[in-house]
mmCIF file of C-alpha atoms in Angstrom:
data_model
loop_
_atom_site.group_PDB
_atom_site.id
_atom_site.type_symbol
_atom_site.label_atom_id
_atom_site.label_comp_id
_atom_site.label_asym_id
_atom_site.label_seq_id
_atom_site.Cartn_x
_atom_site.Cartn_y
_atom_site.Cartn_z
ATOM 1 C CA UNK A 1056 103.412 81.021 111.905
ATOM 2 C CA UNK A 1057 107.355 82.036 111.911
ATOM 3 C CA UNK A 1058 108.098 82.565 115.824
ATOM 4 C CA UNK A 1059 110.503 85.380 116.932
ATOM 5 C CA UNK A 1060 113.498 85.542 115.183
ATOM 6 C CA UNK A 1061 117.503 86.841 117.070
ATOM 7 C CA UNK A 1062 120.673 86.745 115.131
ATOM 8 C CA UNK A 1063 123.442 85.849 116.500
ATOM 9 C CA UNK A 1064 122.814 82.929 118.437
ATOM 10 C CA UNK A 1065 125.905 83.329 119.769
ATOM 11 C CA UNK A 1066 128.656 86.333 120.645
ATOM 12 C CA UNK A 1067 132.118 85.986 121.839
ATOM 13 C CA UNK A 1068 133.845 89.809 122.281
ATOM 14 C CA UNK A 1069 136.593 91.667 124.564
ATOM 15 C CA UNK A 1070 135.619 93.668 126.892
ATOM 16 C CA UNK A 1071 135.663 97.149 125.767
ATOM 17 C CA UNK A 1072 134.308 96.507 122.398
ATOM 18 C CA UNK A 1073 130.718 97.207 120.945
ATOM 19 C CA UNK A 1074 128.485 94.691 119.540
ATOM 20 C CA UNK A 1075 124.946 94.597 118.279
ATOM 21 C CA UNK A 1076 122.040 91.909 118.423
ATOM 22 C CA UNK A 1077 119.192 91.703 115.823
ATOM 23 C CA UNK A 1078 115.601 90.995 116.705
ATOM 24 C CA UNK A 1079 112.097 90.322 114.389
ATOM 25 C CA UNK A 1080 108.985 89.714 116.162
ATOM 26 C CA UNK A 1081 106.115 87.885 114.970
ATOM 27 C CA UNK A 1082 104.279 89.891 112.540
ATOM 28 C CA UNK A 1083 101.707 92.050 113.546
ATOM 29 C CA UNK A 1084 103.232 92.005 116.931
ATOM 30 C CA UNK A 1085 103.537 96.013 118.091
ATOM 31 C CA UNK A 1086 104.843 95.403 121.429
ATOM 32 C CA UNK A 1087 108.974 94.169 121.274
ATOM 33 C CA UNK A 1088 110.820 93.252 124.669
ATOM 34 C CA UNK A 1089 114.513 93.020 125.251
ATOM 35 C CA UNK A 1090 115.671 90.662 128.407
ATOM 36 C CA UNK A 1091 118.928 90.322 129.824
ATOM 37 C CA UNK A 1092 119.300 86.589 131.711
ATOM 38 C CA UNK A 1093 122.268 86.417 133.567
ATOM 39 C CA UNK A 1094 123.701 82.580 134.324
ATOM 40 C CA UNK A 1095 121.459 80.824 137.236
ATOM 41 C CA UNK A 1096 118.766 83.989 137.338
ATOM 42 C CA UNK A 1097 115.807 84.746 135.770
ATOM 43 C CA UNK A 1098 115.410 87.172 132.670
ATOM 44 C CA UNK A 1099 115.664 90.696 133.579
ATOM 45 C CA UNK A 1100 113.601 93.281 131.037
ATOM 46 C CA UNK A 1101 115.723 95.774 129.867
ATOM 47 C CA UNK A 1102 113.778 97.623 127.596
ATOM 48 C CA UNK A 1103 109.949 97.648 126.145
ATOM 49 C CA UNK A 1104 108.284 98.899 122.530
ATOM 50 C CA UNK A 1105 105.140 99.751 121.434
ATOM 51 C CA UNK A 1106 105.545 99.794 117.801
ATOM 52 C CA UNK A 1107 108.536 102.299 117.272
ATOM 53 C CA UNK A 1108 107.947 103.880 120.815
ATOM 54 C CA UNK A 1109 109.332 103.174 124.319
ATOM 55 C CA UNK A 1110 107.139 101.942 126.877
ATOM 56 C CA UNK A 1111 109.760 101.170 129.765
ATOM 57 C CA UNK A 1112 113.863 101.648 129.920
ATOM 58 C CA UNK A 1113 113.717 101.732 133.486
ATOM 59 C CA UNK A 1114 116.396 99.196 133.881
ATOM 60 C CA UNK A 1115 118.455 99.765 130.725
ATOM 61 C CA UNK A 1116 121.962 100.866 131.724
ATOM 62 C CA UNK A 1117 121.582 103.889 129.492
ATOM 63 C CA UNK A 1118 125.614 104.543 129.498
ATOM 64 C CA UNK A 1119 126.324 101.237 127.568
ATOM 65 C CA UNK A 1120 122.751 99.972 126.120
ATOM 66 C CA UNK A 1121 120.953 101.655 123.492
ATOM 67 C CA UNK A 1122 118.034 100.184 121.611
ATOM 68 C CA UNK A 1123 115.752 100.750 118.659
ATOM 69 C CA UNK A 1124 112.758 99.860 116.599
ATOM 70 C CA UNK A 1125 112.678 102.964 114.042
ATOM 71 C CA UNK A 1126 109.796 101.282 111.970
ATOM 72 C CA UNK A 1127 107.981 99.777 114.778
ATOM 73 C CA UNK A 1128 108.989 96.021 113.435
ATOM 74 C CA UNK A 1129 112.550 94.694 113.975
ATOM 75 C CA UNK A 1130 114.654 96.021 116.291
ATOM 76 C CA UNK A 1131 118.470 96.124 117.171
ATOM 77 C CA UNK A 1132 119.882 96.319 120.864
ATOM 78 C CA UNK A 1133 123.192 97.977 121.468
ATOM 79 C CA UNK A 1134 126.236 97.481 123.915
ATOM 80 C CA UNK A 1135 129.143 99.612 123.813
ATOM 81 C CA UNK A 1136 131.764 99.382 125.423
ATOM 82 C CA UNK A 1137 131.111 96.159 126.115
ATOM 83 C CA UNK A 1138 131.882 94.935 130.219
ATOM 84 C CA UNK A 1139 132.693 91.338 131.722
ATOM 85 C CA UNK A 1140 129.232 91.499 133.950
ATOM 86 C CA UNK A 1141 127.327 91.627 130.691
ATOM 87 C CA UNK A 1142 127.795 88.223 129.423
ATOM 88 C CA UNK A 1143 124.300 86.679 130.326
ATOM 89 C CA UNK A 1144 121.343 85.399 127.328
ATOM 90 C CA UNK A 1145 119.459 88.685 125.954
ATOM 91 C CA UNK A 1146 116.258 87.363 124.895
ATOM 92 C CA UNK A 1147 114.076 88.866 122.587
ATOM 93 C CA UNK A 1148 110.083 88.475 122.850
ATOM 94 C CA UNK A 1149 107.077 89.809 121.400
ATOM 95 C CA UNK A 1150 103.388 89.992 121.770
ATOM 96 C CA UNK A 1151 99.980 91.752 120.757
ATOM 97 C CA UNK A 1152 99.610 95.435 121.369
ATOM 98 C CA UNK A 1153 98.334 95.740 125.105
ATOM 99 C CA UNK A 1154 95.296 95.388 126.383
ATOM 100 C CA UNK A 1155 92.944 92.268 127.239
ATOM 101 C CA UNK A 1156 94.337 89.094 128.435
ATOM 102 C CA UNK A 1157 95.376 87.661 125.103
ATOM 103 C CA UNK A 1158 97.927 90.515 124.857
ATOM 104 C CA UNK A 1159 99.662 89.329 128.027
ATOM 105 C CA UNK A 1160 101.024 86.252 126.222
ATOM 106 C CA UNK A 1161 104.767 86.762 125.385
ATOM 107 C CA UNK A 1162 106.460 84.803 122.544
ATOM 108 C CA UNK A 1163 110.135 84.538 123.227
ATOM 109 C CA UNK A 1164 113.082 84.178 120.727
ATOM 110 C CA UNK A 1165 115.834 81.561 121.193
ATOM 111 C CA UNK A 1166 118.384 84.461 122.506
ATOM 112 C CA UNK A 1167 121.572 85.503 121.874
ATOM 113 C CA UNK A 1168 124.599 84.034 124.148
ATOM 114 C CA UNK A 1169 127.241 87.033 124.799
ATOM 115 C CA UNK A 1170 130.078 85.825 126.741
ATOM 116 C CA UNK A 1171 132.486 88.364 127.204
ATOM 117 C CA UNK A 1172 136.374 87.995 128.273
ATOM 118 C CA UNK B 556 112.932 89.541 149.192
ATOM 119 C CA UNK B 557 111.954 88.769 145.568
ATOM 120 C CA UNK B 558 108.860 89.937 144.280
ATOM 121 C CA UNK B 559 108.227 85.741 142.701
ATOM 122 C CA UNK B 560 109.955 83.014 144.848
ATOM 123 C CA UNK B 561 109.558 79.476 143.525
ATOM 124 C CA UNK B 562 110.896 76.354 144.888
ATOM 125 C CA UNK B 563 112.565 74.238 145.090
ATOM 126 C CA UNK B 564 115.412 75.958 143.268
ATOM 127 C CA UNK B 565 117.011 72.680 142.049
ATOM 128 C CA UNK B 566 114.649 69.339 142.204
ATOM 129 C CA UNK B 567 115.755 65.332 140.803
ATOM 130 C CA UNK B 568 113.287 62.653 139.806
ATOM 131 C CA UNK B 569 112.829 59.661 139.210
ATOM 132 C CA UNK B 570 111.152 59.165 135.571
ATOM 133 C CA UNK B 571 107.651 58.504 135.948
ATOM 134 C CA UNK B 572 107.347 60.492 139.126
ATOM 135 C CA UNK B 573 104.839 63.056 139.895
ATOM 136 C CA UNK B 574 106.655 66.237 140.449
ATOM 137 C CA UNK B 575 105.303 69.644 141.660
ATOM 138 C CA UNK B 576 106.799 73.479 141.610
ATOM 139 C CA UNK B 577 105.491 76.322 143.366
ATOM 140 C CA UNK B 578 105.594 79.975 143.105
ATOM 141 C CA UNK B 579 104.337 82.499 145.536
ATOM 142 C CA UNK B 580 104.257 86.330 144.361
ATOM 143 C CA UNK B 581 103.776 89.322 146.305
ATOM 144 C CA UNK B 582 101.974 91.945 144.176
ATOM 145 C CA UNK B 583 98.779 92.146 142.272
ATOM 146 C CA UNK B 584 98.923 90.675 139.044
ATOM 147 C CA UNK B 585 97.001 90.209 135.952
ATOM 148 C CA UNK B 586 98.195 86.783 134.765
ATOM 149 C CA UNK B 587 100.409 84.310 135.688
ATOM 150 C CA UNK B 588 102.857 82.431 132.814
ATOM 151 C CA UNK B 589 104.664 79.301 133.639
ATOM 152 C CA UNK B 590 107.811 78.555 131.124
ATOM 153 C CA UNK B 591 110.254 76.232 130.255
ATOM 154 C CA UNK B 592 113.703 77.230 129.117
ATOM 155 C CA UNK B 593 116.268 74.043 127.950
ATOM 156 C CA UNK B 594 119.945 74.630 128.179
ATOM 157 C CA UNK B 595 120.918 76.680 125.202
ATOM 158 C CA UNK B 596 117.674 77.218 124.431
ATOM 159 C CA UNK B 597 114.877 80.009 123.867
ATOM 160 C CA UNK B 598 112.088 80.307 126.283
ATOM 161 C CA UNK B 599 108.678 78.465 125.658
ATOM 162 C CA UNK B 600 105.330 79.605 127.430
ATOM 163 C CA UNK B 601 103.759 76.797 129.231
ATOM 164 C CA UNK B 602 100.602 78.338 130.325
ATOM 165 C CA UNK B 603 99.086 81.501 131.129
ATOM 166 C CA UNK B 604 96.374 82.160 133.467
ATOM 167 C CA UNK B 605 94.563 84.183 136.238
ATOM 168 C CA UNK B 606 92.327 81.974 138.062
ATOM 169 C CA UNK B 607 91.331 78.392 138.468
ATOM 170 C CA UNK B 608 93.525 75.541 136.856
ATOM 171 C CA UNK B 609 94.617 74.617 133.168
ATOM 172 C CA UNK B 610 95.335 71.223 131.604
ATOM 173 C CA UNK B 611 97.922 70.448 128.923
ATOM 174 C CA UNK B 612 98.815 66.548 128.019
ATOM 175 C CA UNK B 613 100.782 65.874 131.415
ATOM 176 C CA UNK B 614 101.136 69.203 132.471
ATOM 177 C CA UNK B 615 98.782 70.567 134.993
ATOM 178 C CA UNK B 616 99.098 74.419 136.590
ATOM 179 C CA UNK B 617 97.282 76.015 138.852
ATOM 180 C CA UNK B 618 96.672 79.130 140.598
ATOM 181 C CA UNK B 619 94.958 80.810 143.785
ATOM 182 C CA UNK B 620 94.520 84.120 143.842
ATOM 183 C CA UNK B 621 94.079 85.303 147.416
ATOM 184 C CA UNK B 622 96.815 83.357 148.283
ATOM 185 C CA UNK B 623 98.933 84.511 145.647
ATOM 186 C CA UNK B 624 100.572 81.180 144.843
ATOM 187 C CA UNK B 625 100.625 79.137 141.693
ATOM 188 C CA UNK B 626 101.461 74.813 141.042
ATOM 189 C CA UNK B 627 102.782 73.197 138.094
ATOM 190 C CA UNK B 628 102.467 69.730 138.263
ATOM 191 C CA UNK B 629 104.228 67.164 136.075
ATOM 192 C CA UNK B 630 102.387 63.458 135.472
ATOM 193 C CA UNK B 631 104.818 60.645 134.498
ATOM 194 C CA UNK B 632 107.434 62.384 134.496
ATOM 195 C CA UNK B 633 110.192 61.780 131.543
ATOM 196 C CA UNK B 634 113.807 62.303 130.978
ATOM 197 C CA UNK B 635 112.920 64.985 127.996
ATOM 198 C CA UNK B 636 110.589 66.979 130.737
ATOM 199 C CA UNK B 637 114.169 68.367 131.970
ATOM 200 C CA UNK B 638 114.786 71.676 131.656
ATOM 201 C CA UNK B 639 114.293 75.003 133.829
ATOM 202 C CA UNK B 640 110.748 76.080 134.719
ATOM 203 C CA UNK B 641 109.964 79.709 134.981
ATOM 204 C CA UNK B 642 107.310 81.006 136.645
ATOM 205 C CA UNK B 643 106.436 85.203 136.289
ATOM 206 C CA UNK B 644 103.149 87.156 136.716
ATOM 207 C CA UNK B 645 102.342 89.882 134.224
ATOM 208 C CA UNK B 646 101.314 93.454 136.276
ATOM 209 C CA UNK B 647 101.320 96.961 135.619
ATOM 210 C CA UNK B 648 99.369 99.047 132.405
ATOM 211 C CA UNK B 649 102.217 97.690 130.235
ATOM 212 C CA UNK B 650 102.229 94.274 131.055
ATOM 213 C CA UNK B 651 105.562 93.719 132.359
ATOM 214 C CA UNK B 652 106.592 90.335 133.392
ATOM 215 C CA UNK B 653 108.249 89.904 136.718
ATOM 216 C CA UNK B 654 110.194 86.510 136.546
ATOM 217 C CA UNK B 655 111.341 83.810 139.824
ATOM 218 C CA UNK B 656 114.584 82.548 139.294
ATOM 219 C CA UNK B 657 113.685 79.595 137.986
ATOM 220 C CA UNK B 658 113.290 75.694 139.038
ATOM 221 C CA UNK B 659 116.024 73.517 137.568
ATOM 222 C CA UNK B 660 114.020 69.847 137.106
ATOM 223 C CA UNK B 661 116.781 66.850 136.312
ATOM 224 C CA UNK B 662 114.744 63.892 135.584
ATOM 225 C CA UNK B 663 116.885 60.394 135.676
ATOM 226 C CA UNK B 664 115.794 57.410 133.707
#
Protein backbone atom coordinates (compact mmCIF):
# COMPACT_ATOMS: atom_id res chain seq x y z
CA UNK A 1 0.00 0.00 0.00
CA UNK A 2 1.59 3.51 -1.33
CA UNK A 3 1.96 5.62 2.06
CA UNK A 4 1.29 9.43 2.01
CA UNK A 5 2.82 11.16 -0.57
CA UNK A 6 4.38 15.49 -0.19
CA UNK A 7 6.21 17.14 -2.97
CA UNK A 8 8.71 19.08 -2.41
CA UNK A 9 10.81 17.49 -0.01
CA UNK A 10 12.48 20.43 0.25
CA UNK A 11 11.85 24.52 -0.16
CA UNK A 12 14.32 27.24 -0.04
CA UNK A 13 12.38 30.94 -0.65
CA UNK A 14 12.78 34.80 0.42
CA UNK A 15 10.81 36.03 2.66
CA UNK A 16 7.98 37.78 1.13
CA UNK A 17 7.38 35.32 -1.55
CA UNK A 18 4.52 32.64 -1.91
CA UNK A 19 5.04 29.04 -2.23
CA UNK A 20 2.86 25.98 -2.33
CA UNK A 21 3.24 22.29 -0.95
CA UNK A 22 1.45 19.24 -2.51
CA UNK A 23 -0.09 16.46 -0.49
CA UNK A 24 -1.88 12.74 -1.52
CA UNK A 25 -3.13 10.66 1.19
CA UNK A 26 -3.52 7.07 1.18
CA UNK A 27 -6.44 6.14 -0.82
CA UNK A 28 -9.61 5.87 0.64
CA UNK A 29 -8.36 8.04 3.37
CA UNK A 30 -11.24 11.04 3.85
CA UNK A 31 -9.68 12.70 6.68
CA UNK A 32 -6.21 14.95 5.43
CA UNK A 33 -4.07 16.84 8.19
CA UNK A 34 -1.60 19.60 7.64
CA UNK A 35 1.24 20.06 10.57
CA UNK A 36 3.60 22.70 10.96
CA UNK A 37 6.95 21.35 13.11
CA UNK A 38 9.04 24.02 13.97
CA UNK A 39 13.01 23.02 14.75
CA UNK A 40 13.30 21.25 18.41
CA UNK A 41 9.17 21.20 18.92
CA UNK A 42 6.64 18.98 18.24
CA UNK A 43 4.21 19.14 15.12
CA UNK A 44 1.66 21.73 15.45
CA UNK A 45 -1.86 20.94 13.35
CA UNK A 46 -2.64 23.62 11.27
CA UNK A 47 -5.48 22.57 9.48
CA UNK A 48 -7.95 19.30 9.28
CA UNK A 49 -10.26 17.67 6.22
CA UNK A 50 -12.94 15.52 6.03
CA UNK A 51 -13.04 14.68 2.48
CA UNK A 52 -13.26 18.21 0.74
CA UNK A 53 -14.56 19.85 4.06
CA UNK A 54 -12.85 21.57 7.03
CA UNK A 55 -12.98 20.04 10.27
CA UNK A 56 -10.53 22.43 12.30
CA UNK A 57 -8.41 25.78 11.13
CA UNK A 58 -8.26 26.87 14.52
CA UNK A 59 -4.59 27.44 14.41
CA UNK A 60 -4.07 28.29 10.73
CA UNK A 61 -2.73 31.84 10.46
CA UNK A 62 -5.55 32.66 8.07
CA UNK A 63 -3.63 36.01 6.76
CA UNK A 64 -0.75 33.94 5.15
CA UNK A 65 -2.04 30.09 5.04
CA UNK A 66 -4.69 28.94 2.90
CA UNK A 67 -5.46 25.31 2.20
CA UNK A 68 -7.54 23.03 0.04
CA UNK A 69 -8.83 19.63 -0.87
CA UNK A 70 -11.56 20.61 -3.66
CA UNK A 71 -12.16 16.83 -4.52
CA UNK A 72 -11.82 15.49 -1.12
CA UNK A 73 -8.35 13.56 -2.21
CA UNK A 74 -5.10 15.55 -2.61
CA UNK A 75 -4.67 18.63 -1.24
CA UNK A 76 -2.37 21.78 -1.59
CA UNK A 77 -1.35 24.12 1.44
CA UNK A 78 -0.60 27.74 0.78
CA UNK A 79 1.85 30.46 2.22
CA UNK A 80 1.92 33.84 0.96
CA UNK A 81 3.83 36.14 1.71
CA UNK A 82 6.04 33.96 2.98
CA UNK A 83 7.83 35.10 6.77
CA UNK A 84 11.30 34.03 8.41
CA UNK A 85 9.27 32.30 11.55
CA UNK A 86 7.73 29.93 9.04
CA UNK A 87 10.60 27.83 8.14
CA UNK A 88 9.78 24.63 10.26
CA UNK A 89 8.74 20.73 8.50
CA UNK A 90 4.88 20.87 7.36
CA UNK A 91 3.90 17.39 7.51
CA UNK A 92 1.19 15.95 5.80
CA UNK A 93 -0.90 12.86 7.32
CA UNK A 94 -3.90 10.99 6.70
CA UNK A 95 -6.25 8.50 8.15
CA UNK A 96 -9.79 6.73 8.01
CA UNK A 97 -12.88 8.85 8.22
CA UNK A 98 -13.56 9.30 12.09
CA UNK A 99 -15.01 7.26 14.27
CA UNK A 100 -13.89 3.94 16.20
CA UNK A 101 -10.44 3.45 17.32
CA UNK A 102 -8.96 2.29 14.04
CA UNK A 103 -9.70 5.79 12.66
CA UNK A 104 -7.43 7.37 15.28
CA UNK A 105 -4.33 5.96 13.56
CA UNK A 106 -2.54 8.74 11.56
CA UNK A 107 -0.22 7.91 8.61
CA UNK A 108 2.28 10.67 8.17
CA UNK A 109 4.13 11.82 4.96
CA UNK A 110 7.91 12.42 4.90
CA UNK A 111 7.27 16.45 4.98
CA UNK A 112 8.32 19.22 3.27
CA UNK A 113 11.52 21.29 4.69
CA UNK A 114 10.80 25.23 4.10
CA UNK A 115 13.64 27.22 5.22
CA UNK A 116 13.13 30.65 4.60
CA UNK A 117 15.87 33.63 4.47
CA UNK B 1 2.28 24.03 31.16
CA UNK B 2 1.99 21.69 28.14
CA UNK B 3 -0.92 19.70 27.72
CA UNK B 4 1.87 16.22 26.97
CA UNK B 5 5.26 16.55 28.82
CA UNK B 6 7.71 13.72 28.15
CA UNK B 7 11.11 13.27 29.43
CA UNK B 8 13.81 13.30 29.39
CA UNK B 9 14.01 15.83 26.58
CA UNK B 10 17.47 14.66 25.36
CA UNK B 11 18.69 10.97 26.66
CA UNK B 12 22.41 8.94 25.52
CA UNK B 13 22.95 5.21 25.68
CA UNK B 14 24.98 2.89 25.65
CA UNK B 15 24.04 0.20 22.79
CA UNK B 16 22.48 -2.65 24.30
CA UNK B 17 21.00 -0.67 27.14
CA UNK B 18 17.52 -0.73 28.30
CA UNK B 19 16.15 2.68 27.85
CA UNK B 20 12.74 4.11 28.97
CA UNK B 21 10.61 7.49 27.96
CA UNK B 22 7.73 8.79 29.65
CA UNK B 23 4.88 10.97 28.90
CA UNK B 24 2.33 12.33 31.25
CA UNK B 25 -0.85 14.19 29.67
CA UNK B 26 -3.34 16.25 31.26
CA UNK B 27 -6.69 15.81 29.47
CA UNK B 28 -8.95 12.97 28.62
CA UNK B 29 -7.98 11.16 25.72
CA UNK B 30 -9.05 8.48 23.45
CA UNK B 31 -5.72 6.93 22.41
CA UNK B 32 -2.34 7.38 22.93
CA UNK B 33 0.38 7.13 19.71
CA UNK B 34 4.02 6.85 20.34
CA UNK B 35 6.29 7.91 17.11
CA UNK B 36 9.54 8.04 15.84
CA UNK B 37 10.73 10.81 13.58
CA UNK B 38 14.71 10.41 12.11
CA UNK B 39 16.49 13.54 11.13
CA UNK B 40 15.20 14.53 7.76
CA UNK B 41 12.74 12.22 7.95
CA UNK B 42 8.79 11.65 7.91
CA UNK B 43 7.08 10.55 11.00
CA UNK B 44 6.41 6.74 11.70
CA UNK B 45 3.64 5.53 14.24
CA UNK B 46 5.07 3.28 16.79
CA UNK B 47 2.03 2.23 18.58
CA UNK B 48 -1.32 3.26 19.39
CA UNK B 49 -3.28 2.41 22.34
CA UNK B 50 -5.73 3.18 25.25
CA UNK B 51 -5.18 0.80 27.94
CA UNK B 52 -2.91 -1.94 29.09
CA UNK B 53 0.53 -2.55 27.27
CA UNK B 54 1.60 -3.48 23.58
CA UNK B 55 4.58 -5.49 22.32
CA UNK B 56 6.53 -4.91 19.10
CA UNK B 57 10.07 -6.87 18.48
CA UNK B 58 12.09 -4.74 21.17
CA UNK B 59 9.77 -2.15 21.63
CA UNK B 60 7.48 -2.26 24.55
CA UNK B 61 4.77 0.79 25.46
CA UNK B 62 2.60 1.13 27.94
CA UNK B 63 -0.08 3.10 29.37
CA UNK B 64 -2.17 3.87 32.68
CA UNK B 65 -5.04 5.54 32.44
CA UNK B 66 -5.93 7.07 35.79
CA UNK B 67 -2.66 8.20 36.03
CA UNK B 68 -2.52 9.60 32.75
CA UNK B 69 1.03 8.55 31.92
CA UNK B 70 2.41 6.36 29.20
CA UNK B 71 6.28 4.18 28.89
CA UNK B 72 8.10 3.24 25.91
CA UNK B 73 10.66 0.99 26.62
CA UNK B 74 13.57 0.05 24.35
CA UNK B 75 15.33 -3.71 24.82
CA UNK B 76 18.94 -3.92 23.52
CA UNK B 77 19.15 -0.95 22.50
CA UNK B 78 21.04 -0.23 18.95
CA UNK B 79 22.77 2.55 17.24
CA UNK B 80 19.85 2.55 14.35
CA UNK B 81 17.10 2.91 17.39
CA UNK B 82 18.28 6.76 17.28
CA UNK B 83 16.01 9.09 16.37
CA UNK B 84 13.26 11.42 18.14
CA UNK B 85 10.34 9.74 19.92
CA UNK B 86 7.02 11.42 19.94
CA UNK B 87 4.53 10.78 22.15
CA UNK B 88 0.65 12.53 21.54
CA UNK B 89 -2.84 11.42 22.69
CA UNK B 90 -5.71 11.66 20.23
CA UNK B 91 -8.98 13.70 22.02
CA UNK B 92 -11.80 15.59 20.94
CA UNK B 93 -14.92 14.37 18.24
CA UNK B 94 -12.31 14.96 15.50
CA UNK B 95 -9.53 13.19 16.71
CA UNK B 96 -6.95 15.72 16.99
CA UNK B 97 -3.56 14.79 18.09
CA UNK B 98 -1.93 16.81 20.78
CA UNK B 99 1.92 16.16 20.46
CA UNK B 100 5.04 16.43 23.55
CA UNK B 101 7.95 17.89 22.23
CA UNK B 102 9.63 15.05 21.65
CA UNK B 103 12.57 12.76 23.27
CA UNK B 104 15.82 13.00 21.33
CA UNK B 105 17.46 9.18 21.98
CA UNK B 106 21.44 9.17 20.78
CA UNK B 107 22.48 5.67 21.10
CA UNK B 108 26.55 5.18 20.98
CA UNK B 109 28.08 1.96 19.84
Amino acid sequence: EAGVAQSPRYKIIEKRQSVAFWCNPISGHATLYWYQQILGQGPKLLIQFQNNGVVDDSQLPKDRFSAERLKGVDSTLKIQPAKLEDSAVYLCASSLITGGFSSYEQYFGPGTRLTVT
Amino acid sequence: KNEVEQSPQNLTAQEGEFITINCSYSVGISALHWLQQHPGGGIVSLFMLSSGKKKHGRLIATINIQEKHSSLHITASHPRDSAVYICAVCRGATNKLIFGTGTLLAVQP
